[in-house]
Coordinates of N, CA and C in Angstrom, one line a residue:
M12 N 8.1 -12.9 -0.1 CA 7.3 -12.1 0.8 C 6.6 -11.0 0.0
I13 N 7.2 -10.4 -1.0 CA 6.6 -9.3 -1.8 C 5.4 -9.9 -2.6
D14 N 5.5 -11.1 -3.1 CA 4.4 -11.7 -3.8 C 3.1 -11.8 -2.9
E15 N 3.3 -12.3 -1.7 CA 2.2 -12.4 -0.8 C 1.6 -11.1 -0.4
L16 N 2.5 -10.1 -0.2 CA 2.0 -8.7 0.1 C 1.2 -8.2 -1.0
R17 N 1.6 -8.4 -2.2 CA 0.9 -8.0 -3.5 C -0.4 -8.7 -3.5
D18 N -0.5 -10.0 -3.3 CA -1.8 -10.7 -3.3 C -2.7 -10.2 -2.2
Y19 N -2.2 -9.8 -1.1 CA -3.0 -9.3 0.0 C -3.6 -7.9 -0.4
I20 N -2.8 -7.0 -0.9 CA -3.3 -5.7 -1.4 C -4.3 -5.9 -2.5
R21 N -4.1 -6.8 -3.4 CA -5.0 -7.0 -4.5 C -6.3 -7.6 -4.0
S22 N -6.3 -8.2 -2.9 CA -7.6 -8.8 -2.4 C -8.5 -7.7 -1.9
C23 N -8.1 -6.5 -1.7 CA -8.9 -5.4 -1.3 C -10.0 -5.2 -2.3
P24 N -11.3 -5.1 -1.9 CA -12.4 -5.0 -2.9 C -12.4 -3.6 -3.6
L25 N -11.6 -2.7 -3.1 CA -11.6 -1.3 -3.7 C -10.7 -1.3 -5.0
I26 N -9.8 -2.3 -5.1 CA -8.8 -2.4 -6.1 C -9.5 -2.9 -7.4
N27 N -9.3 -2.2 -8.5 CA -9.8 -2.7 -9.8 C -9.0 -3.8 -10.3
K28 N -9.6 -5.0 -10.3 CA -8.9 -6.2 -10.7 C -8.4 -6.2 -12.1
K29 N -9.0 -5.4 -13.0 CA -8.7 -5.3 -14.4 C -7.4 -4.5 -14.6
K30 N -7.0 -3.7 -13.6 CA -5.8 -2.9 -13.7 C -4.6 -3.6 -13.1
K31 N -3.4 -3.2 -13.5 CA -2.2 -3.8 -13.1 C -1.8 -3.3 -11.7
L32 N -1.2 -4.2 -10.9 CA -0.6 -3.8 -9.6 C 0.9 -4.2 -9.7
Y33 N 1.7 -3.2 -9.9 CA 3.2 -3.4 -10.1 C 3.9 -3.4 -8.8
I34 N 5.2 -3.8 -8.9 CA 6.1 -3.6 -7.8 C 7.2 -2.7 -8.2
D35 N 7.4 -1.6 -7.5 CA 8.5 -0.6 -7.8 C 8.4 0.0 -9.2
Y36 N 7.1 0.1 -9.7 CA 6.9 0.8 -11.0 C 5.5 1.2 -11.0
L37 N 5.2 2.3 -11.6 CA 3.9 2.8 -11.9 C 3.8 3.3 -13.3
G38 N 2.9 2.6 -14.1 CA 2.7 3.0 -15.5 C 2.1 4.3 -15.7
T39 N 1.8 4.6 -16.9 CA 1.2 6.0 -17.2 C -0.3 5.9 -17.3
D40 N -0.9 4.7 -17.3 CA -2.4 4.6 -17.4 C -3.0 4.9 -16.0
T41 N -4.1 5.6 -16.1 CA -4.8 5.9 -14.8 C -5.4 4.6 -14.3
G42 N -5.5 4.5 -13.0 CA -6.1 3.4 -12.3 C -5.1 2.3 -12.1
E43 N -3.9 2.4 -12.5 CA -2.9 1.4 -12.2 C -2.3 1.6 -10.8
Y44 N -1.7 0.6 -10.3 CA -1.2 0.6 -8.9 C 0.2 0.2 -8.8
T45 N 0.8 0.5 -7.7 CA 2.2 0.1 -7.4 C 2.4 -0.1 -5.9
I46 N 3.3 -1.1 -5.6 CA 3.8 -1.2 -4.2 C 5.3 -0.9 -4.4
D47 N 5.7 0.1 -3.7 CA 7.2 0.5 -3.8 C 7.8 0.3 -2.4
I48 N 8.8 -0.5 -2.4 CA 9.5 -0.8 -1.1 C 10.4 0.4 -0.8
M49 N 10.4 0.9 0.4 CA 11.1 2.0 0.8 C 12.3 1.7 1.6
P50 N 13.4 2.5 1.5 CA 14.6 2.2 2.3 C 14.4 2.5 3.8
G51 N 15.1 1.9 4.6 CA 15.1 2.2 6.0 C 15.5 1.0 6.9
E52 N 15.6 1.3 8.2 CA 16.0 0.3 9.1 C 14.8 -0.7 9.2
S53 N 15.2 -2.0 9.1 CA 14.1 -3.0 9.1 C 14.0 -3.7 10.5
V54 N 15.0 -3.6 11.3 CA 14.9 -4.3 12.6 C 14.3 -3.3 13.7
V55 N 13.2 -3.8 14.2 CA 12.5 -3.0 15.3 C 13.1 -3.3 16.7
K56 N 13.3 -4.7 16.9 CA 13.7 -5.1 18.2 C 14.5 -6.5 18.0
K57 N 15.6 -6.6 18.6 CA 16.3 -7.9 18.6 C 16.1 -8.6 19.9
Y58 N 16.0 -10.0 19.7 CA 15.8 -10.8 20.9 C 17.0 -11.7 21.2
A59 N 17.1 -12.1 22.4 CA 18.3 -12.8 22.9 C 18.5 -14.1 22.1
D60 N 17.4 -14.7 21.6 CA 17.6 -16.0 20.9 C 18.0 -15.8 19.5
G61 N 18.3 -14.6 19.0 CA 18.7 -14.3 17.7 C 17.6 -13.9 16.8
G62 N 16.4 -14.0 17.2 CA 15.3 -13.6 16.4 C 15.1 -12.1 16.5
S63 N 14.2 -11.6 15.6 CA 14.0 -10.1 15.6 C 12.6 -9.8 15.2
L64 N 12.1 -8.7 15.7 CA 10.8 -8.1 15.2 C 11.3 -7.1 14.1
R65 N 10.6 -7.2 12.9 CA 11.1 -6.4 11.8 C 9.9 -5.7 11.2
K66 N 10.2 -4.7 10.4 CA 9.2 -4.0 9.6 C 9.7 -3.8 8.1
L67 N 8.7 -3.9 7.3 CA 8.9 -3.6 5.8 C 8.1 -2.4 5.6
V68 N 8.8 -1.3 5.2 CA 8.1 0.0 4.9 C 8.0 0.1 3.4
F69 N 6.7 0.4 3.0 CA 6.4 0.5 1.6 C 5.3 1.5 1.4
V70 N 5.2 1.9 0.1 CA 4.0 2.8 -0.2 C 3.2 2.0 -1.2
F71 N 1.9 2.2 -1.1 CA 0.9 1.8 -2.1 C 0.5 3.0 -2.8
G72 N 0.6 3.0 -4.1 CA 0.3 4.2 -4.9 C -0.5 3.9 -6.2
S73 N -1.1 4.9 -6.7 CA -1.9 4.8 -8.0 C -1.8 6.0 -8.8
K74 N -2.0 5.8 -10.1 CA -2.1 6.9 -11.1 C -3.5 7.2 -11.3
E75 N -3.9 8.5 -11.1 CA -5.3 8.9 -11.2 C -5.4 10.2 -12.0
Y76 N -6.6 10.4 -12.6 CA -6.9 11.7 -13.1 C -7.0 12.7 -12.0
Y77 N -6.6 14.0 -12.3 CA -6.8 15.0 -11.3 C -6.8 16.3 -12.1
G78 N -7.2 17.4 -11.4 CA -7.2 18.7 -12.0 C -8.1 19.6 -11.2
S79 N -8.7 20.6 -11.9 CA -9.5 21.6 -11.3 C -10.9 21.1 -10.9
D80 N -11.3 19.9 -11.4 CA -12.6 19.3 -11.0 C -12.5 18.8 -9.6
I81 N -13.2 19.5 -8.7 CA -13.1 19.1 -7.3 C -13.7 17.7 -7.0
R82 N -14.7 17.3 -7.7 CA -15.3 16.0 -7.5 C -14.3 14.9 -7.7
T83 N -13.5 15.0 -8.8 CA -12.5 14.0 -9.1 C -11.5 13.9 -8.0
N84 N -11.0 15.0 -7.5 CA -10.0 15.1 -6.5 C -10.5 14.5 -5.1
I85 N -11.8 14.8 -4.9 CA -12.4 14.3 -3.6 C -12.5 12.7 -3.8
E86 N -12.9 12.2 -4.9 CA -13.0 10.8 -5.1 C -11.6 10.1 -5.0
N87 N -10.5 10.8 -5.4 CA -9.2 10.2 -5.3 C -8.8 10.1 -3.8
S88 N -9.1 11.2 -3.1 CA -8.8 11.2 -1.6 C -9.7 10.2 -0.9
G89 N -10.9 10.1 -1.3 CA -11.9 9.2 -0.7 C -11.5 7.7 -0.9
F90 N -10.9 7.4 -2.0 CA -10.4 6.0 -2.2 C -9.4 5.6 -1.2
Y91 N -8.5 6.5 -0.9 CA -7.4 6.2 0.1 C -7.9 6.2 1.5
D92 N -9.0 7.0 1.8 CA -9.6 6.9 3.1 C -10.3 5.6 3.3
K93 N -11.0 5.1 2.3 CA -11.6 3.8 2.3 C -10.6 2.7 2.4
F94 N -9.5 2.8 1.7 CA -8.4 1.8 1.7 C -7.8 1.7 3.1
Q95 N -7.6 2.8 3.7 CA -7.0 2.8 5.0 C -8.0 2.2 6.0
R96 N -9.3 2.4 5.9 CA -10.2 1.8 6.8 C -10.2 0.3 6.5
W97 N -10.1 -0.2 5.3 CA -10.1 -1.6 5.0 C -8.9 -2.2 5.6
I98 N -7.7 -1.6 5.5 CA -6.5 -2.2 6.2 C -6.7 -2.3 7.7
E99 N -7.3 -1.3 8.3 CA -7.5 -1.3 9.8 C -8.5 -2.5 10.1
E100 N -9.5 -2.6 9.3 CA -10.5 -3.7 9.5 C -9.9 -5.1 9.4
Q101 N -9.0 -5.2 8.4 CA -8.3 -6.5 8.2 C -7.4 -6.9 9.4
N102 N -6.7 -5.9 10.0 CA -5.9 -6.1 11.2 C -6.8 -6.5 12.3
D103 N -7.9 -5.8 12.5 CA -8.9 -6.1 13.6 C -9.4 -7.6 13.6
V104 N -9.6 -8.1 12.4 CA -10.1 -9.5 12.3 C -9.0 -10.5 12.0
G105 N -7.8 -10.1 12.0 CA -6.6 -11.0 11.8 C -6.5 -11.5 10.4
N106 N -7.0 -10.8 9.4 CA -6.8 -11.2 8.0 C -5.6 -10.4 7.5
L107 N -4.5 -11.2 7.5 CA -3.2 -10.6 7.2 C -2.6 -11.3 6.0
P108 N -1.5 -10.8 5.4 CA -0.8 -11.5 4.3 C -0.4 -12.9 4.7
N109 N -0.4 -13.8 3.7 CA -0.1 -15.2 3.9 C 1.5 -15.3 4.0
I110 N 2.0 -14.7 5.1 CA 3.4 -14.7 5.3 C 3.6 -15.1 6.8
E111 N 4.5 -16.1 7.0 CA 4.8 -16.6 8.3 C 5.1 -15.5 9.3
N112 N 4.5 -15.5 10.4 CA 4.8 -14.6 11.6 C 4.5 -13.1 11.3
V113 N 3.6 -12.8 10.3 CA 3.2 -11.4 10.2 C 2.3 -11.1 11.3
Q114 N 2.5 -9.9 11.9 CA 1.7 -9.4 13.0 C 0.7 -8.3 12.7
S115 N 1.1 -7.5 11.7 CA 0.2 -6.4 11.3 C 0.6 -5.8 10.0
V116 N -0.3 -5.1 9.4 CA -0.1 -4.2 8.2 C -0.8 -2.9 8.6
N117 N 0.0 -1.8 8.6 CA -0.6 -0.6 9.0 C -0.3 0.5 8.0
C118 N -1.2 1.5 8.0 CA -1.0 2.7 7.2 C -0.4 3.7 8.1
V119 N 0.8 4.2 7.7 CA 1.6 5.2 8.5 C 1.2 6.6 8.3
T120 N 0.7 6.9 7.0 CA 0.2 8.2 6.7 C -1.2 8.0 6.1
C121 N -1.9 9.1 5.9 CA -3.1 9.1 5.1 C -2.7 9.2 3.7
G122 N -3.6 8.9 2.8 CA -3.4 9.0 1.4 C -3.2 10.5 1.0
Y123 N -2.3 10.7 0.0 CA -2.0 12.1 -0.4 C -1.5 12.1 -1.8
L124 N -1.7 13.3 -2.4 CA -1.2 13.5 -3.8 C 0.4 13.6 -3.7
F125 N 1.1 12.8 -4.4 CA 2.5 12.8 -4.3 C 3.2 13.6 -5.4
N126 N 2.8 13.5 -6.6 CA 3.2 14.4 -7.7 C 2.3 14.3 -8.9
T127 N 2.5 15.3 -9.8 CA 1.7 15.4 -11.0 C 2.4 15.0 -12.2
D128 N 1.7 14.5 -13.2 CA 2.3 14.0 -14.4 C 1.5 14.8 -15.6
G129 N 2.0 16.0 -15.9 CA 1.3 16.8 -16.8 C 0.1 17.5 -16.2
A130 N -0.8 17.8 -17.0 CA -1.9 18.7 -16.6 C -3.1 17.9 -16.0
D131 N -3.2 16.5 -16.3 CA -4.4 15.9 -15.9 C -4.2 14.5 -15.2
K132 N -3.0 14.2 -14.8 CA -2.7 12.9 -14.1 C -1.8 13.2 -12.9
A133 N -2.0 12.4 -11.9 CA -1.2 12.5 -10.7 C -1.0 11.2 -10.0
R134 N 0.0 11.1 -9.2 CA 0.3 9.9 -8.4 C -0.2 10.2 -7.0
Y135 N -1.1 9.3 -6.5 CA -1.5 9.4 -5.1 C -0.9 8.2 -4.4
Q136 N -0.6 8.3 -3.1 CA 0.0 7.2 -2.4 C -0.3 7.3 -0.9
I137 N 0.0 6.2 -0.3 CA -0.1 6.1 1.2 C 1.0 5.3 1.7
Q138 N 1.7 5.8 2.7 CA 2.9 5.0 3.3 C 2.4 4.0 4.3
M139 N 3.0 2.8 4.2 CA 2.5 1.7 5.0 C 3.7 0.9 5.6
E140 N 3.4 0.0 6.5 CA 4.4 -0.9 7.1 C 3.8 -2.2 7.4
M141 N 4.6 -3.3 7.2 CA 4.2 -4.6 7.6 C 5.2 -5.0 8.8
I142 N 4.6 -5.4 9.9 CA 5.4 -5.9 11.0 C 5.4 -7.4 11.1
Y143 N 6.6 -8.0 11.2 CA 6.7 -9.5 11.3 C 7.8 -9.9 12.1
Y144 N 7.8 -11.1 12.6 CA 8.8 -11.7 13.4 C 9.7 -12.6 12.5
K145 N 11.0 -12.4 12.6 CA 12.0 -13.3 11.9 C 12.8 -14.1 12.9
G146 N 12.7 -15.4 12.8 CA 13.4 -16.2 13.7 C 14.9 -16.2 13.5
A147 N 15.7 -16.8 14.4 CA 17.1 -16.9 14.3 C 17.6 -17.7 13.1

């Protein structure tokens, strides 16, 4: 399931295809990306037939330059605004990860600066969830 989610995120035209998209790891180079699976309750609803509606909570993050240059910081935030709009558009047209019974992928938060790495690099991220049905 994670491979398909990674392929889905990588298909976003905003993602630099020359940069790496990791799972549960973010390198030190700017422009690299990660998908980090978050802990939490996965079952949203249980059905009498033994199936369940589930969610996978994750963050999509990147390493970016940042600092006192306002233009750079605006561009970083703007990337996540555009990424969130792309996710919403994909849901609207039914373009979802190639995973059986996926119902939606949603941004739970807006993109935000998560932490800094020295004087000129920062991790930006957006919390997301994928909703899917799991049969008995």
